[in-house]
Tab-separated table of N, CA and C in Angstrom:
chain	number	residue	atom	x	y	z
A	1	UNK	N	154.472	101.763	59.411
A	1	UNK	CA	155.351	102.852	59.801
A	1	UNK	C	155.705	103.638	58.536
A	2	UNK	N	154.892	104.646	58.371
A	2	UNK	CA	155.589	105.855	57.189
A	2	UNK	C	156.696	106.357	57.547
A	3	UNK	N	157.332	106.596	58.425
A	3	UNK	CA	158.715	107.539	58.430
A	3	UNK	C	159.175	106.701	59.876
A	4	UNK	N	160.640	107.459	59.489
A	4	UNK	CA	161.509	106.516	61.029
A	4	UNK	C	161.685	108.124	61.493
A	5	UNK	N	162.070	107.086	63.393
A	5	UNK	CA	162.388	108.916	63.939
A	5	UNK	C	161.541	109.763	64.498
A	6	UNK	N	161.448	110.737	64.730
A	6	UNK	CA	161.067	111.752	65.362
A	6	UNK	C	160.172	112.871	64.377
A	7	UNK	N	158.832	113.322	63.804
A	7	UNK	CA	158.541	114.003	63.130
A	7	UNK	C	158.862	115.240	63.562
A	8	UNK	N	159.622	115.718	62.047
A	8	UNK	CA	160.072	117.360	61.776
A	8	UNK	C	159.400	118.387	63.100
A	9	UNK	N	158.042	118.675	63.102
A	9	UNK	CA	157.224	119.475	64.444
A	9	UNK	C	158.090	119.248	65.755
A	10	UNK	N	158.064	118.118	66.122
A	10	UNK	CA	158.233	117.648	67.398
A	10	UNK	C	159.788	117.596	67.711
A	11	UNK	N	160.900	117.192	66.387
A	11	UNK	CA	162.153	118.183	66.336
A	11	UNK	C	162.033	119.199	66.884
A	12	UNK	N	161.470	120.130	66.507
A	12	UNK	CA	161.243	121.743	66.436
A	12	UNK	C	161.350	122.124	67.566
A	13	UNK	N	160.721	121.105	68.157
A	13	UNK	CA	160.142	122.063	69.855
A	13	UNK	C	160.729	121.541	70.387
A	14	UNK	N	161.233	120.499	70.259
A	14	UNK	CA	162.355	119.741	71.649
A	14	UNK	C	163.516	120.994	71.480
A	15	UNK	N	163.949	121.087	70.049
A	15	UNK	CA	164.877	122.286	69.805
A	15	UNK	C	164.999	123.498	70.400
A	16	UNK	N	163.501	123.952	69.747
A	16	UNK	CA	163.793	124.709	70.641
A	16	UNK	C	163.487	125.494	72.255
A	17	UNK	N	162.854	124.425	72.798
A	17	UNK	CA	162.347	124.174	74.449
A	17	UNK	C	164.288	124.368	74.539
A	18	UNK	N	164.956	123.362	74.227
A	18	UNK	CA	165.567	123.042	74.685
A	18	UNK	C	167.317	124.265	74.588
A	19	UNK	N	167.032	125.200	73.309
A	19	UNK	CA	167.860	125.861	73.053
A	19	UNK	C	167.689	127.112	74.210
A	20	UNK	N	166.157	127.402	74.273
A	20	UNK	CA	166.193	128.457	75.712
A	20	UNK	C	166.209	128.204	77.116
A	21	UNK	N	166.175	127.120	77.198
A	21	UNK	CA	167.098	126.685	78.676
A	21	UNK	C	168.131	126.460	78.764
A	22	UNK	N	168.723	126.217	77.694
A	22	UNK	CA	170.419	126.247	77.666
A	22	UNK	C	171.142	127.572	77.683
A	23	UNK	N	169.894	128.458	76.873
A	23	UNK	CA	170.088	130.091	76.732
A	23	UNK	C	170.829	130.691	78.341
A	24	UNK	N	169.236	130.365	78.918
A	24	UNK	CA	168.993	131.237	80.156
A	24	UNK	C	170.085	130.561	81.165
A	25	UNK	N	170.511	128.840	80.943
A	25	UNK	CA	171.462	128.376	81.978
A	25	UNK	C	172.333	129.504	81.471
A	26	UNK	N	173.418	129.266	80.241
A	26	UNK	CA	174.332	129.928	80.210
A	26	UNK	C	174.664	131.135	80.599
A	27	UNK	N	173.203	132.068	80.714
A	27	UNK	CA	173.267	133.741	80.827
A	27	UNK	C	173.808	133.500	82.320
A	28	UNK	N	172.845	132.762	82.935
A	28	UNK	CA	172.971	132.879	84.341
A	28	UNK	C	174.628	132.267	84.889
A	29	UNK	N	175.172	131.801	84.649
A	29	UNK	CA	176.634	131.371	84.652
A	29	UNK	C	177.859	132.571	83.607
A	30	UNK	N	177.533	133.063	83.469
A	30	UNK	CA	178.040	134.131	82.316
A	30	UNK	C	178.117	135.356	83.577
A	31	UNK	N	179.160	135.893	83.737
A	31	UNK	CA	179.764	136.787	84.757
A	31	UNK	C	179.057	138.047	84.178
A	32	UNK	N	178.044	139.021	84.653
A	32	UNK	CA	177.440	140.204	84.564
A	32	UNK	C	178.422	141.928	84.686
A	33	UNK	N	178.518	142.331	83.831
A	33	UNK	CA	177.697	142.548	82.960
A	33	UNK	C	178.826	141.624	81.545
A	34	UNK	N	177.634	141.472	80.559
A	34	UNK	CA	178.795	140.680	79.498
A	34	UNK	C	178.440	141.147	78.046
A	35	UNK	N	179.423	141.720	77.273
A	35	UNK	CA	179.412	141.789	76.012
A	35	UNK	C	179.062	141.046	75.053
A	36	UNK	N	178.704	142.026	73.832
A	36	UNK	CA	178.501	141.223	72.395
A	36	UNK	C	178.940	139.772	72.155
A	37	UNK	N	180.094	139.367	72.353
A	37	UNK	CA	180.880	138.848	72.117
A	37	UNK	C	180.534	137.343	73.054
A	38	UNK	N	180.383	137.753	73.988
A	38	UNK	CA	179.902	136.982	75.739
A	38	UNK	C	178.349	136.289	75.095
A	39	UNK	N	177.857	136.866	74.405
A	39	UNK	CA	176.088	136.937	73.894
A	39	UNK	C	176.563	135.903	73.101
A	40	UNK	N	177.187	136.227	71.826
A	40	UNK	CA	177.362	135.193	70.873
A	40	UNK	C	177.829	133.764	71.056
A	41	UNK	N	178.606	133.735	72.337
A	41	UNK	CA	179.337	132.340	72.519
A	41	UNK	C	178.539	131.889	73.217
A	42	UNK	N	177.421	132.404	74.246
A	42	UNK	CA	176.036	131.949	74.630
A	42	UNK	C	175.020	131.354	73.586
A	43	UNK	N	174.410	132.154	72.719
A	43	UNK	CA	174.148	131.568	71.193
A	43	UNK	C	174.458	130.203	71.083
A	44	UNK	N	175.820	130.482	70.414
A	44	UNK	CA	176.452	129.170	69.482
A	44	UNK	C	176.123	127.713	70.638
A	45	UNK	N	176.619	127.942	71.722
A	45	UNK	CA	176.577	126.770	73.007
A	45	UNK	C	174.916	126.839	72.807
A	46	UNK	N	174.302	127.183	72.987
A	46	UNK	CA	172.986	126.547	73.215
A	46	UNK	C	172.385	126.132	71.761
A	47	UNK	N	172.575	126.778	70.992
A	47	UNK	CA	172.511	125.877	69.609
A	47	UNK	C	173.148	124.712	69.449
A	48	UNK	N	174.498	124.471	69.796
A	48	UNK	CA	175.107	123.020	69.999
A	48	UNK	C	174.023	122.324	71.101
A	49	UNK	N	173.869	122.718	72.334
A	49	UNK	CA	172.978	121.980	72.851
A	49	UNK	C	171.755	121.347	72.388
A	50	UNK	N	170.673	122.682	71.598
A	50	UNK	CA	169.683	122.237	71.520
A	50	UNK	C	169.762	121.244	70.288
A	51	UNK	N	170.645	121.283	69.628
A	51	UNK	CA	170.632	119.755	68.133
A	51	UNK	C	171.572	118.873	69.209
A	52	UNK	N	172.323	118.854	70.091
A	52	UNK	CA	172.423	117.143	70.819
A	52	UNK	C	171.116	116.920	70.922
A	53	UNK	N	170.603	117.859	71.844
A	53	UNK	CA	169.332	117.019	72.517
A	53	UNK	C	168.362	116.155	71.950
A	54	UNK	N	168.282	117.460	70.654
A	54	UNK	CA	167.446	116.870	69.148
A	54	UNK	C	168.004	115.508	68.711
A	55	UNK	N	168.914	114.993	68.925
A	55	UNK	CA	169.996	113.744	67.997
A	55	UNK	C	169.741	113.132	69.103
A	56	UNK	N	169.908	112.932	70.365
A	56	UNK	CA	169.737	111.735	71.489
A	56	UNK	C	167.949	111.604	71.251
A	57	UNK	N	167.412	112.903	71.428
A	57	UNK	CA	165.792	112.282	71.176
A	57	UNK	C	165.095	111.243	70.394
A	58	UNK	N	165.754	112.052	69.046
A	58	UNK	CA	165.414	110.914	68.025
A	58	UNK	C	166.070	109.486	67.501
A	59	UNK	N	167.204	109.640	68.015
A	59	UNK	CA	168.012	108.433	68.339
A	59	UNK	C	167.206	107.526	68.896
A	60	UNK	N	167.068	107.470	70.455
A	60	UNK	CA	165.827	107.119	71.108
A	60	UNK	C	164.921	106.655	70.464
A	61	UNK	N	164.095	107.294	69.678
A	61	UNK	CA	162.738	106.975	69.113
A	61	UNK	C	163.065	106.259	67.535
A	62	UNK	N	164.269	106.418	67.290
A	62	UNK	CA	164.909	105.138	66.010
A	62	UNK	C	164.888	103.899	66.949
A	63	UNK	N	165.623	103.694	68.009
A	63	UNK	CA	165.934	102.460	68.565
A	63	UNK	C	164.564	101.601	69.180
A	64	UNK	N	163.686	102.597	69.425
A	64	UNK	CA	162.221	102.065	69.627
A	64	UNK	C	161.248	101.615	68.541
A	65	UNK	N	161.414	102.102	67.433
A	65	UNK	CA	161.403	101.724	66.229
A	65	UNK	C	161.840	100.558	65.734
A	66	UNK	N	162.801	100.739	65.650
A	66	UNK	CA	163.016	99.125	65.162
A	66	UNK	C	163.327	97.872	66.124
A	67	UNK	N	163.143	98.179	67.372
A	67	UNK	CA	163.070	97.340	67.853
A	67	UNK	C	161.691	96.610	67.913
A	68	UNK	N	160.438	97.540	67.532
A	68	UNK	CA	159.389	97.470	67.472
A	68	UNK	C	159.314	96.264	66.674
A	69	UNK	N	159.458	96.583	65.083
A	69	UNK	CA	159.664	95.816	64.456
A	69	UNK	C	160.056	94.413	63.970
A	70	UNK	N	161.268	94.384	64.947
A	70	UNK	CA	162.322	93.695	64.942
A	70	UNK	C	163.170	93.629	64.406
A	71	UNK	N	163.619	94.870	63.864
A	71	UNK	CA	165.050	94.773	62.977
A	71	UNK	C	166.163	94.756	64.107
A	72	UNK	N	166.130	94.926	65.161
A	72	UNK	CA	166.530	95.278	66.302
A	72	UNK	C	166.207	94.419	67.153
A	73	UNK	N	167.353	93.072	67.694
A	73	UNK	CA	167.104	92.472	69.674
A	73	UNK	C	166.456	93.907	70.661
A	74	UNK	N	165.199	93.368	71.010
A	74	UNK	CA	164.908	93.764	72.347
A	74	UNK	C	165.862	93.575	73.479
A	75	UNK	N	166.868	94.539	73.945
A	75	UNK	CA	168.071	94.308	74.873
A	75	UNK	C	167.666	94.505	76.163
């Protein structure tokens, strides 16, 4: 095993798969028509989303990791 985790690429795209569906949920829940302002707090929320998603992913693929290993009980 060279690296623990999730490789940098595959970050990327869970990121950002995951930042434009959070995009488009939010637009669509976001009362029409909506300002600058309405845009940006759409932004920021799906950027918080898309790095959870990124942090539970690779979380995930740490705990498979070393359980692999065995630094980690198979639970």
């Amino acid at each position: 095993m060279k690296s623990l985790g999730i490789a940098f690429d595959n970050l990327e795209s869970i990121g950002f798969v995951e930042y434009q569906h959070a995009n488009l949920d939010l637009e669509e829940k976001t009362p029409t028509p909506f300002d600058v302002t309405d845009s940006h707090e759409i932004a920021h929320e799906a950027i918080i989303r898309a790095v959870a998603k990124m942090i539970e992913a690779n979380n995930a693929e740490l705990l498979k990791q070393l359980k692999s290993v065995g630094i980690l009980p198979d639970q």
